[in-house]
mmCIF file of C-alpha atoms and ligand atoms in Angstrom:
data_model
loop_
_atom_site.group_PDB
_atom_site.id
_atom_site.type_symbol
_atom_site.label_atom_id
_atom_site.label_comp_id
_atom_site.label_asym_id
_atom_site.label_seq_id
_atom_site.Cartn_x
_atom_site.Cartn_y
_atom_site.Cartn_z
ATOM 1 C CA UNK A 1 131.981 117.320 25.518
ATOM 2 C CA UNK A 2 129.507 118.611 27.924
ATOM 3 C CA UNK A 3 129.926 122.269 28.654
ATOM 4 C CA UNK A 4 130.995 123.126 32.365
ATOM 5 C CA UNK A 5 128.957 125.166 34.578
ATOM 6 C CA UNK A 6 130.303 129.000 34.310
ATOM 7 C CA UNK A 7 128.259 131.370 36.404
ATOM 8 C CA UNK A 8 127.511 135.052 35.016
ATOM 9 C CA UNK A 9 130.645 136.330 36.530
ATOM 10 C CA UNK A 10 132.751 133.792 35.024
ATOM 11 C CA UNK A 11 133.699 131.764 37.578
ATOM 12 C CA UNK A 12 133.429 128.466 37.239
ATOM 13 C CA UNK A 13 132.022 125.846 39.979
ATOM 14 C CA UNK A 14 134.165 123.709 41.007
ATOM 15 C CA UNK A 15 133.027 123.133 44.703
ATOM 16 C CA UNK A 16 129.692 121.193 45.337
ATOM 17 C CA UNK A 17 128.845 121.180 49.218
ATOM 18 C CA UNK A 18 126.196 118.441 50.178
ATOM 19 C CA UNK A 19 124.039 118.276 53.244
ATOM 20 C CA UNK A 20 122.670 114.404 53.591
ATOM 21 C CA UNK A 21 121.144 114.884 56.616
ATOM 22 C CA UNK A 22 119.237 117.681 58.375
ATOM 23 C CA UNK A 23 119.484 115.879 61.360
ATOM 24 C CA UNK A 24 122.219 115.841 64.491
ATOM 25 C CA UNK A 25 123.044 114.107 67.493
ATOM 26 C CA UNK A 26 123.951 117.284 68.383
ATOM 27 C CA UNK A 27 122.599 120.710 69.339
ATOM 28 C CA UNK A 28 125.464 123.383 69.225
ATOM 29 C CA UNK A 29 123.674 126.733 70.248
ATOM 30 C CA UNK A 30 124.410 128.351 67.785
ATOM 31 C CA UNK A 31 123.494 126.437 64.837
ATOM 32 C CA UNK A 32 120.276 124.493 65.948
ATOM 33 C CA UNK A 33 117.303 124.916 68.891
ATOM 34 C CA UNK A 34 117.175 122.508 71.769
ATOM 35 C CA UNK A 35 113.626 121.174 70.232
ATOM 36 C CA UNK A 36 114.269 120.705 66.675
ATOM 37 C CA UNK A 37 111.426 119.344 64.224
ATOM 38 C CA UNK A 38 113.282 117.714 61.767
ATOM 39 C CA UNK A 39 112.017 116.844 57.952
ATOM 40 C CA UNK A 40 109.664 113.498 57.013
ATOM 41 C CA UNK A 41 111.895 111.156 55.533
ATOM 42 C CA UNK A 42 109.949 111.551 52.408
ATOM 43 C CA UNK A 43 111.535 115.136 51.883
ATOM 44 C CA UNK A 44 114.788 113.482 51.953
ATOM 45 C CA UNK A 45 116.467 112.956 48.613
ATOM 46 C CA UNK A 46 117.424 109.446 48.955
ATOM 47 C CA UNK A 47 120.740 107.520 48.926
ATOM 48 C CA UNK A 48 120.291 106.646 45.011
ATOM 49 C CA UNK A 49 119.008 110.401 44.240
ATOM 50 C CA UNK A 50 122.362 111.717 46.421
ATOM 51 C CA UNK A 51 124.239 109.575 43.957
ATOM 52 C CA UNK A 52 122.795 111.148 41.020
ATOM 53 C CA UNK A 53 122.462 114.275 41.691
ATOM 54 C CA UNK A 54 126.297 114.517 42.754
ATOM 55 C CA UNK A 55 127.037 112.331 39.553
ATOM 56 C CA UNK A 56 125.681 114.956 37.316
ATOM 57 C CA UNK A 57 127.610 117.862 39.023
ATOM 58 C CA UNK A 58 130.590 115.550 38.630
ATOM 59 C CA UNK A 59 129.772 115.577 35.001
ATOM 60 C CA UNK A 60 129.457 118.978 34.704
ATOM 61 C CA UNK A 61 132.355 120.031 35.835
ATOM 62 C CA UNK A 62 132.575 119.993 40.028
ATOM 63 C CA UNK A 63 135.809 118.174 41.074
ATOM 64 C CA UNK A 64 135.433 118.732 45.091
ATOM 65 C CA UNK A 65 132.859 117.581 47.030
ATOM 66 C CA UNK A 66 132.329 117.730 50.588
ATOM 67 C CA UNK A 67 129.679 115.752 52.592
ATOM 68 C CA UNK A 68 128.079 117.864 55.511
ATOM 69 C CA UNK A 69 124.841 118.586 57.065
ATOM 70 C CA UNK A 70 123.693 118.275 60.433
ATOM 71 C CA UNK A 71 125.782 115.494 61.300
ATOM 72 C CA UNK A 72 126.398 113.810 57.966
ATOM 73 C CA UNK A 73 128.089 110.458 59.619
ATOM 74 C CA UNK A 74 124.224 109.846 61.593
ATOM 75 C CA UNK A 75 122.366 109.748 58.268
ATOM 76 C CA UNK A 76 121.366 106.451 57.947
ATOM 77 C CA UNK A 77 123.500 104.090 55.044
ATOM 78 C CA UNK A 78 125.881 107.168 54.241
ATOM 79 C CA UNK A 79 129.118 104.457 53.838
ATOM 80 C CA UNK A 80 126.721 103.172 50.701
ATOM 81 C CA UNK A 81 126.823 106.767 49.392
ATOM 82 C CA UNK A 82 130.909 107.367 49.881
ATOM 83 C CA UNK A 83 131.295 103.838 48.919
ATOM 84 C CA UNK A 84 129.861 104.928 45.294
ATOM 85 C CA UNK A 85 130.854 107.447 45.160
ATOM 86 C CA UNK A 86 134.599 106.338 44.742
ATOM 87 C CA UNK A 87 133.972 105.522 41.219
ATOM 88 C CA UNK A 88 134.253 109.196 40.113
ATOM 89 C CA UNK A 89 137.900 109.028 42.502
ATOM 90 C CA UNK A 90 139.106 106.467 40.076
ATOM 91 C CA UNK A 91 137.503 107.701 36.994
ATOM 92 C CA UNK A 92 140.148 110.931 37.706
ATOM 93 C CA UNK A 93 136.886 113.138 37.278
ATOM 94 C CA UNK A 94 136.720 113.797 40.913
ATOM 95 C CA UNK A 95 139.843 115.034 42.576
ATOM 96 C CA UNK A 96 138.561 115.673 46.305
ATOM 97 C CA UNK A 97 136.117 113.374 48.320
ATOM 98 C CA UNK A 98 135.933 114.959 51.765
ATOM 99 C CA UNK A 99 133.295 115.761 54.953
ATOM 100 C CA UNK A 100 132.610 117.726 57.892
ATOM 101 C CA UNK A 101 131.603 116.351 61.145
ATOM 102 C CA UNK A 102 131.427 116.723 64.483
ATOM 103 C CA UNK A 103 133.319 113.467 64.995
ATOM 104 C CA UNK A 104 131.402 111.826 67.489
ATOM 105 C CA UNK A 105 131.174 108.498 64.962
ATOM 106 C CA UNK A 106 134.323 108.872 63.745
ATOM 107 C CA UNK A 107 135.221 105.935 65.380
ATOM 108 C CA UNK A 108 133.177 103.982 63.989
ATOM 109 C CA UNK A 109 133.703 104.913 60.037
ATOM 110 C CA UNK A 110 137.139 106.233 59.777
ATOM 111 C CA UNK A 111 138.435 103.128 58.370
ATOM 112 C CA UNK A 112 135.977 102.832 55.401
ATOM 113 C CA UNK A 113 135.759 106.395 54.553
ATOM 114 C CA UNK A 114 139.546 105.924 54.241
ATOM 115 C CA UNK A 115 138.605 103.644 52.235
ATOM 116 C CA UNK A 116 136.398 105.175 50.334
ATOM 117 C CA UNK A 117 138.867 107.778 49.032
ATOM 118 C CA UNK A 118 138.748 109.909 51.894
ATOM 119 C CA UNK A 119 141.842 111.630 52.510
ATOM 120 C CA UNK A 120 141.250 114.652 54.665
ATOM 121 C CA UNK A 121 138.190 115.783 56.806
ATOM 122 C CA UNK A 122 137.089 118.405 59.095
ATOM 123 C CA UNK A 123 136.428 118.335 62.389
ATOM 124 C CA UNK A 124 134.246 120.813 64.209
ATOM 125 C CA UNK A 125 135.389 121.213 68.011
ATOM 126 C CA UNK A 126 135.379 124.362 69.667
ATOM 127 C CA UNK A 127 136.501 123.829 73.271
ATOM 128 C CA UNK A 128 138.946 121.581 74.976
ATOM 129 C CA UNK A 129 137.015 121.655 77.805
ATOM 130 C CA UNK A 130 134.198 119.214 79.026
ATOM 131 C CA UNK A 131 132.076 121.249 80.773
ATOM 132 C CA UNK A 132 132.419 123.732 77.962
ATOM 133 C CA UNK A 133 131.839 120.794 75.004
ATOM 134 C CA UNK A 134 128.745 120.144 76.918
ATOM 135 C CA UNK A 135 127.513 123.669 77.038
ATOM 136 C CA UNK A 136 128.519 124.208 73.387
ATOM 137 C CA UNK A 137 126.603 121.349 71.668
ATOM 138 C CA UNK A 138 124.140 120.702 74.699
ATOM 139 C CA UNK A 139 124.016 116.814 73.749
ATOM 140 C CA UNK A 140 127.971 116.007 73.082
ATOM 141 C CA UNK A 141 130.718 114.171 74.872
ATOM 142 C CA UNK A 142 134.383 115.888 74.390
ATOM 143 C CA UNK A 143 135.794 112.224 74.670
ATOM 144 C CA UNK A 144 133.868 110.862 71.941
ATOM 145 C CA UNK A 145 135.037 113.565 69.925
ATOM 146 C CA UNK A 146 138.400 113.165 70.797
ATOM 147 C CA UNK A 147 138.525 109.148 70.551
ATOM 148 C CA UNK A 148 137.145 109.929 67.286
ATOM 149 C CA UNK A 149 139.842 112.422 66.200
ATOM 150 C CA UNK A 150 142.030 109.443 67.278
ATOM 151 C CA UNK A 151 140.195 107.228 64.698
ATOM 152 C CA UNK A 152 140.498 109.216 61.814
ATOM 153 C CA UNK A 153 144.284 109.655 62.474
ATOM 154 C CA UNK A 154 145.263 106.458 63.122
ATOM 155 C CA UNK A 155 143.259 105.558 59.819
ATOM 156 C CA UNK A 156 145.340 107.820 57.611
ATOM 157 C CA UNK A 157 143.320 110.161 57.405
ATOM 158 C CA UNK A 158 144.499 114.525 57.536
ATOM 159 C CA UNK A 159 142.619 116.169 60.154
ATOM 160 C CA UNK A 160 141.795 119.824 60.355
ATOM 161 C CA UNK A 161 140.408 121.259 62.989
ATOM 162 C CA UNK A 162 137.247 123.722 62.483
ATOM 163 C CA UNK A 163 136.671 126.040 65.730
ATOM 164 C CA UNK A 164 133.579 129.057 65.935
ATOM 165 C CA UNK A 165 135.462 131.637 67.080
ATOM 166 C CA UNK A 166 132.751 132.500 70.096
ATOM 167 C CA UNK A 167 133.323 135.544 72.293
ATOM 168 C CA UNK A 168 133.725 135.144 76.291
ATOM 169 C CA UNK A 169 133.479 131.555 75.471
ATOM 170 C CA UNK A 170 137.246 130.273 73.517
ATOM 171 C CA UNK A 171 138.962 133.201 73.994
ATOM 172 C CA UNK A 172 141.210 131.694 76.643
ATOM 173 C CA UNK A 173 141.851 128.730 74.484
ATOM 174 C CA UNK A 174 143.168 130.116 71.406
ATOM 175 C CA UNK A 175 146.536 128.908 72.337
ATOM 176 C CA UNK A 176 145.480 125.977 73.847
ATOM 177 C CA UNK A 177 143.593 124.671 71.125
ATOM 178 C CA UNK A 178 146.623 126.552 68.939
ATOM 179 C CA UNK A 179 148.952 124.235 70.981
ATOM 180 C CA UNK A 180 146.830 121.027 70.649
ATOM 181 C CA UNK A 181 146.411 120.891 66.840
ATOM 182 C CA UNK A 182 150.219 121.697 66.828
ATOM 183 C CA UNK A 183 151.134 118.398 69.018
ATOM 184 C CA UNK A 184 148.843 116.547 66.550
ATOM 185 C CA UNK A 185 149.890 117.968 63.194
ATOM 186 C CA UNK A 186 146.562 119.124 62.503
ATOM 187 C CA UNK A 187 145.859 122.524 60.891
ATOM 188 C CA UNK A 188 143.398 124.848 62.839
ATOM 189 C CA UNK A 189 140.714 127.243 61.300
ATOM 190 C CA UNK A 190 138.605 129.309 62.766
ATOM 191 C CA UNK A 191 135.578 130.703 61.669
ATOM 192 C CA UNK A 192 133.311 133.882 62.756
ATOM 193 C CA UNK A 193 130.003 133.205 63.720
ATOM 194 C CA UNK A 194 127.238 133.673 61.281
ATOM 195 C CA UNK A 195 124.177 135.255 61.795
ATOM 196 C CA UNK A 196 122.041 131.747 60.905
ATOM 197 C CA UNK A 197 118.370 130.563 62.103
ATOM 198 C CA UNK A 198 115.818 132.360 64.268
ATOM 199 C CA UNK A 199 117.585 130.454 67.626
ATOM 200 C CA UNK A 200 115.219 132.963 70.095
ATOM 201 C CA UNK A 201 117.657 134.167 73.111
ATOM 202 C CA UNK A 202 121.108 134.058 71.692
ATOM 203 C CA UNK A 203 122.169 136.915 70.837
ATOM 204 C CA UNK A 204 124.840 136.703 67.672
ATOM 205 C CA UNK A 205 126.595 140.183 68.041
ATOM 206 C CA UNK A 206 126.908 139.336 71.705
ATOM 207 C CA UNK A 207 128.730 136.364 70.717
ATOM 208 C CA UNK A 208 130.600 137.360 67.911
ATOM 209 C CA UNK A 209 134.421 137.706 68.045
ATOM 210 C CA UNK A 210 136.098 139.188 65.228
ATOM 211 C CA UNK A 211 139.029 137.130 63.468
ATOM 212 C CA UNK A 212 140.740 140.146 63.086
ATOM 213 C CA UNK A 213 141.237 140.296 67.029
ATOM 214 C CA UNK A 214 141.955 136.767 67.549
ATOM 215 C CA UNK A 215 144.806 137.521 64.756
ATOM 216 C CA UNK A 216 146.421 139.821 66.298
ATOM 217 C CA UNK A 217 146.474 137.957 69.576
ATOM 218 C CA UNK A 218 147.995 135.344 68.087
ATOM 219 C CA UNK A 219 150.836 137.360 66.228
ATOM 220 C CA UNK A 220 151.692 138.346 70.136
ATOM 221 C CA UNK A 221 152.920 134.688 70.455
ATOM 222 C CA UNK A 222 153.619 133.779 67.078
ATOM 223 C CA UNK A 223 155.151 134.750 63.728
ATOM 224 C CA UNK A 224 152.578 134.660 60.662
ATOM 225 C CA UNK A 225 152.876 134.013 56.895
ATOM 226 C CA UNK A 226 150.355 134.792 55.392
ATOM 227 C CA UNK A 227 149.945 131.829 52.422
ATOM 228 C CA UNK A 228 149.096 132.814 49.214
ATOM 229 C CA UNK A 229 146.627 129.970 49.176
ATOM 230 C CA UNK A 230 143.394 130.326 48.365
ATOM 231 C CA UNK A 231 140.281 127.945 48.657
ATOM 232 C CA UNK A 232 137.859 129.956 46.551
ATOM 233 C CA UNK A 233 135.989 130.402 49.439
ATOM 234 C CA UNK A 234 135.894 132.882 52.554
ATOM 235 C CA UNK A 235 138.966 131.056 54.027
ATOM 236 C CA UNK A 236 142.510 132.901 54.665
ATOM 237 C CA UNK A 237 145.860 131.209 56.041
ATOM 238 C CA UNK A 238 148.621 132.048 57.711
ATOM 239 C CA UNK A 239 151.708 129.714 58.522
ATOM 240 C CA UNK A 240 152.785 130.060 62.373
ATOM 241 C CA UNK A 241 156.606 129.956 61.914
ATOM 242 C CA UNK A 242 156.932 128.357 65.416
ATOM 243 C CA UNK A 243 155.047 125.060 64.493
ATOM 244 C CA UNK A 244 154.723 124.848 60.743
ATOM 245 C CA UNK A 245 151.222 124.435 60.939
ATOM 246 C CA UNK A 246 148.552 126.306 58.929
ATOM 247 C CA UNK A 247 145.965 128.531 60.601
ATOM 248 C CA UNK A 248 142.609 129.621 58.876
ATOM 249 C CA UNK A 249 140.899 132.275 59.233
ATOM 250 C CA UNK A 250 136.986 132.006 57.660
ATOM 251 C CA UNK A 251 134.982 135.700 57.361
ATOM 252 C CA UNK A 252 132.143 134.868 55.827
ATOM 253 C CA UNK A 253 130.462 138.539 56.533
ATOM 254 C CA UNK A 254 133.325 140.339 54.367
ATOM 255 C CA UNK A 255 132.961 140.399 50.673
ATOM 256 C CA UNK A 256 136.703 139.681 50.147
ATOM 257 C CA UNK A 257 136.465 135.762 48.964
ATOM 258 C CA UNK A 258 133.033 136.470 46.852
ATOM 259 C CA UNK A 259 134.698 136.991 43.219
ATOM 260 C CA UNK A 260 136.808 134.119 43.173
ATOM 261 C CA UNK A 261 133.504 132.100 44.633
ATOM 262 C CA UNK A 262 133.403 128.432 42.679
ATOM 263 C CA UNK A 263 130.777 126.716 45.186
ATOM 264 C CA UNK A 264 127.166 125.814 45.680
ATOM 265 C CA UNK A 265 125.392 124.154 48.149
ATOM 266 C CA UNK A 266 122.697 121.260 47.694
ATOM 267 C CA UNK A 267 120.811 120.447 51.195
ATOM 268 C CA UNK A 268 119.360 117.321 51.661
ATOM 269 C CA UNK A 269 116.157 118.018 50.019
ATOM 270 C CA UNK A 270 117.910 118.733 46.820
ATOM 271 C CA UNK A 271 117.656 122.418 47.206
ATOM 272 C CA UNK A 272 120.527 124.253 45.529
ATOM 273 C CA UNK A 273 121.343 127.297 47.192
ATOM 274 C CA UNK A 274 123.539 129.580 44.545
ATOM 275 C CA UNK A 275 125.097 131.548 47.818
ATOM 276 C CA UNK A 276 125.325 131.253 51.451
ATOM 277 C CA UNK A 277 124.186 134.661 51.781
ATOM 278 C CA UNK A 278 121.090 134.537 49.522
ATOM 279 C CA UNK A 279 117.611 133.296 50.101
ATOM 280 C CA UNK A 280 117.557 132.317 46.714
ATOM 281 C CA UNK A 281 117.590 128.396 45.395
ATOM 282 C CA UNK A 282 116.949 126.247 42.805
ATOM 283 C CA UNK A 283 114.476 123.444 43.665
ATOM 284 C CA UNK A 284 116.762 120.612 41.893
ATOM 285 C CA UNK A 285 114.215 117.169 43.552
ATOM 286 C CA UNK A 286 111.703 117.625 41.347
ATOM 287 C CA UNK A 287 113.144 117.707 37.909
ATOM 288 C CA UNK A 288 115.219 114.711 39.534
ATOM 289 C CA UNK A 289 112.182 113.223 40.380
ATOM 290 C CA UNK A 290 110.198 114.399 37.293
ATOM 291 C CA UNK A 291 112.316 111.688 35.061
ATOM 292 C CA UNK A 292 114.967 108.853 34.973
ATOM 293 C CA UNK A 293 117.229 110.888 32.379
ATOM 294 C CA UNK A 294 119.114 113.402 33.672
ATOM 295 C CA UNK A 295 118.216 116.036 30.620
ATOM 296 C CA UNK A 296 115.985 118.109 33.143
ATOM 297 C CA UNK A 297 118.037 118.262 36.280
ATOM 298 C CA UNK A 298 120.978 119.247 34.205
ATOM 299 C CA UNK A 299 119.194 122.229 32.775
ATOM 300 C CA UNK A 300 117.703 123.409 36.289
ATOM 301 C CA UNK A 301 121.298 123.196 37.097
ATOM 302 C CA UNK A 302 122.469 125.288 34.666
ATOM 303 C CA UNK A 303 119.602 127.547 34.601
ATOM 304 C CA UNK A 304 120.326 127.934 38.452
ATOM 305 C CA UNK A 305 123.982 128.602 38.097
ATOM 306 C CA UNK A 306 122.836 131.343 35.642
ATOM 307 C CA UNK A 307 121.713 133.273 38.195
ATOM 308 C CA UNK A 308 125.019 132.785 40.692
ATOM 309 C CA UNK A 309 124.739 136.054 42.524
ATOM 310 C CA UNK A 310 127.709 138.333 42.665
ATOM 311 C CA UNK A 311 128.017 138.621 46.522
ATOM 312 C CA UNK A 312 125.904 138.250 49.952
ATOM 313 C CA UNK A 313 124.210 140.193 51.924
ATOM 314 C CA UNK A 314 125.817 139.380 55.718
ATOM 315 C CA UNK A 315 126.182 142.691 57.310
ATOM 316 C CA UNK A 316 127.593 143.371 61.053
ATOM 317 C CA UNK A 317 128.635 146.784 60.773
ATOM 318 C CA UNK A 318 125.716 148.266 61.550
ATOM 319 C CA UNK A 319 124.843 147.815 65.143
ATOM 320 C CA UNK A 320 122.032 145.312 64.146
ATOM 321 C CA UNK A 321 122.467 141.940 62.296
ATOM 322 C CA UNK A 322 121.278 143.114 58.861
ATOM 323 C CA UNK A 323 120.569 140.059 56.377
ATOM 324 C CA UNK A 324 120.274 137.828 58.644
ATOM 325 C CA UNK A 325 118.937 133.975 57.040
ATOM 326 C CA UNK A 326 116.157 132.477 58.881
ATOM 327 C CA UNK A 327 117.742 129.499 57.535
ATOM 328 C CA UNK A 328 119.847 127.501 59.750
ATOM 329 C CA UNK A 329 123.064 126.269 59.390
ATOM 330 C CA UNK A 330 122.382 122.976 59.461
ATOM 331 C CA UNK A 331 120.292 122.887 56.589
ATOM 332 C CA UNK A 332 122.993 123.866 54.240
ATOM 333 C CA UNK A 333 125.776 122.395 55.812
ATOM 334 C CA UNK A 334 128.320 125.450 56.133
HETATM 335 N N1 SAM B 401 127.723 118.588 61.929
HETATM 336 C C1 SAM B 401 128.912 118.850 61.187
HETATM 337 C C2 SAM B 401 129.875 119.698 61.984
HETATM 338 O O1 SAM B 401 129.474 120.263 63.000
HETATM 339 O O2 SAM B 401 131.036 119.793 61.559
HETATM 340 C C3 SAM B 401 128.673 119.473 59.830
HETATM 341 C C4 SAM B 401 127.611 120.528 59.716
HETATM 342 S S1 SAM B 401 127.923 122.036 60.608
HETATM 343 C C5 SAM B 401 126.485 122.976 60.208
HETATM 344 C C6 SAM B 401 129.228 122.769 59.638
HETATM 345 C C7 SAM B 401 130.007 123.874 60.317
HETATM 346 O O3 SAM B 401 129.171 124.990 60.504
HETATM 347 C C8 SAM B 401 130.570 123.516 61.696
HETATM 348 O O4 SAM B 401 131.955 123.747 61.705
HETATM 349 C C9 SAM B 401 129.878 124.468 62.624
HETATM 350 O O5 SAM B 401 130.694 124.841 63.686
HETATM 351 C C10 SAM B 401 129.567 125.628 61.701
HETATM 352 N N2 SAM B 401 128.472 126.482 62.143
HETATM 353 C C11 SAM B 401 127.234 126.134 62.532
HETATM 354 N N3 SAM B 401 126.496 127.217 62.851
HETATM 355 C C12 SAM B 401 127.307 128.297 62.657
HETATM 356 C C13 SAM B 401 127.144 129.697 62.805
HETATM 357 N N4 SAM B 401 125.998 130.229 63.211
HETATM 358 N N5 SAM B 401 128.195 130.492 62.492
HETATM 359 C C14 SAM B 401 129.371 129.968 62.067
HETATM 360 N N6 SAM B 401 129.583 128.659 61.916
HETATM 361 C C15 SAM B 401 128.571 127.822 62.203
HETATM 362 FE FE1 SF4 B 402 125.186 119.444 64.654
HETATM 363 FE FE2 SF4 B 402 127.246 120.458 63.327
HETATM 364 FE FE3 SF4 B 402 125.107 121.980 63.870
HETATM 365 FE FE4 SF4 B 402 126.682 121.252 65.856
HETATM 366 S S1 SF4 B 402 127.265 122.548 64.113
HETATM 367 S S2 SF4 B 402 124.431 121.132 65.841
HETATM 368 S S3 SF4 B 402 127.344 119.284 65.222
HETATM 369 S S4 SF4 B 402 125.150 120.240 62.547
#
């Protein structure tokens, strides 16, 4: 029996996110620059190392995984990747098989990632509003988004819908988009914006709209539950009696989710980041690279999981964005 990976604090990890991709047909302000430079293909860990390096997590214990990036439906061959990885599905060692995207090519891949295993997915979409889709994620088209929700639906597949809560910007929507997910049967989460990247004029405190507003907004229209339900993560639900459906609330800058942490996050060059809130990673490509046994990546993965910190370092009381990452979010997928 091969040991599973138990950090220092004893929690196990469960949760593997991947990034495939640090690339996007998008450019949402605040997760990427207009004028991106975007890694060789070289750096990339390739289809075959993807497979491997998620195979050995799968070994070691992680039973979720969830596809991400930049866009993770633009990286070139992906279907090969979810197509293999449906072995572990059937094998009963992996219980979860999911992604989040933007949905613009949604359209185009619902069917085989339903295929594939894929049973729910999450969808990124902010605004209902064209203009405001456009100013949002500079490149995208709210109908292609929205074709592609269609897609993914009519393929079977559960949708949730992922929103950045963004101050002066989706304010007004909250019931609209509330309203929306409820006419679909989609659950909605929303999700305070992170200090990420060095993105020059935006301003993050000037954008940033506290959940804990938005909540009690909503509980002027609606009754809430909160559900006991917990993802191991920074996510917290409530059940709006009204409609049945399931709102989430993600606070990644409070410490409240960080002792029941089970997740990691591998970005497409194979680094392992231990926390979202930590510089720190474990360069996982080269002992992948080093050998065709898996002996060395398996210890770099437990020697990095060894030192799992305790907590981040986000920090928005203070008037000025302490801890900030000069990493963006792209790069390790959310
Ligand atoms: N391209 C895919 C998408 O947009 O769903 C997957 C990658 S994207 C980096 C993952 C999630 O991170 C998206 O829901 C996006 O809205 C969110 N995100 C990006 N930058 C963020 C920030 N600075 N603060 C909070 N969430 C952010
Ligand atoms: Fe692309 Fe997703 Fe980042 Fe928007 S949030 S730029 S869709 S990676």
């Amino acid at each position: 029996m091969t040991a599973p990976l138990i950090d220092p604090f004893a929690r196990p990890i469960s949760y593997l996110r991947v990034s495939v991709t640090d690339r996007c047909d998008f450019r949402c302000v605040y997760c990427m620059a207009e004028n991106m430079t975007f890694l060789p293909k070289k750096e990339l860990l390739t289809l075959e190392e993807l497979d491997r390096m998620c195979s050995t997590f799968i070994r070691l214990g992680v039973e979720k995984l969830r596809i991400t990036g930049g866009e993770p439906l633009v990286r070139k061959g992906i279907m090969t990747f979810f197509e293999q990885m449906r072995r572990h599905l059937d094998s009963g060692a992996l219980k979860e098989l999911t992604l989040t995207t933007n949905g613009s090519q949604l359209r185009k891949f619902a069917d085989q990632l339903a295929d594939c295993g894929v049973r729910r997915i999450n969808v990124s979409l902010d605004t209902l509003d064209d203009k405001k889709f456009a100013d949002v994620t500079r490149w995208g088209k709210l109908a292609q988004v929205l074709d592609g929700i269609d897609a993914a639906q009519a393929a079977g597949l559960r949708v949730k819908l992922n929103a950045v809560a963004l101050k002066g910007f989706n304010e007004d929507e909250l019931f609209t988009l509330t309203e929306f997910c409820a006419a679909r049967d989609m659950d909605l989460t929303w999700i305070e914006v992170m200090p990420m990247g060095d993105l020059g004029n935006e301003d993050r405190l000037d954008q940033y709209w506290p959940l804990s507003d938005l909540r009690k907004r909503l509980a002027e229209r609606y009754t809430l539950t909160d559900l006991a339900e917990r993802s191991g993560g920074p996510a917290r639900y409530v059940r709006l009696e009204e409609t049945g459906q399931k709102i989430g609330f993600i606070t990644p800058l409070t410490h409240n989710f960080c002792e029941s942490c089970n997740r990691v996050r591998l970005t497409c060059t194979g680094e392992l980041y231990m926390c979202l809130g930590q510089e720190d990673m474990a360069d996982l490509r080269a002992p992948l690279r080093a050998s065709d046994s898996n002996d060395l990546l398996e210890d770099a993965i437990r020697a990095a999981i060894g030192r799992k910190p305790k907590g981040h370092d986000f920090d928005y009381s203070r008037q000025k964005v302490d801890g900030q990452m000069t990493r963006h979010m792209s790069h390790t997928g959310g």
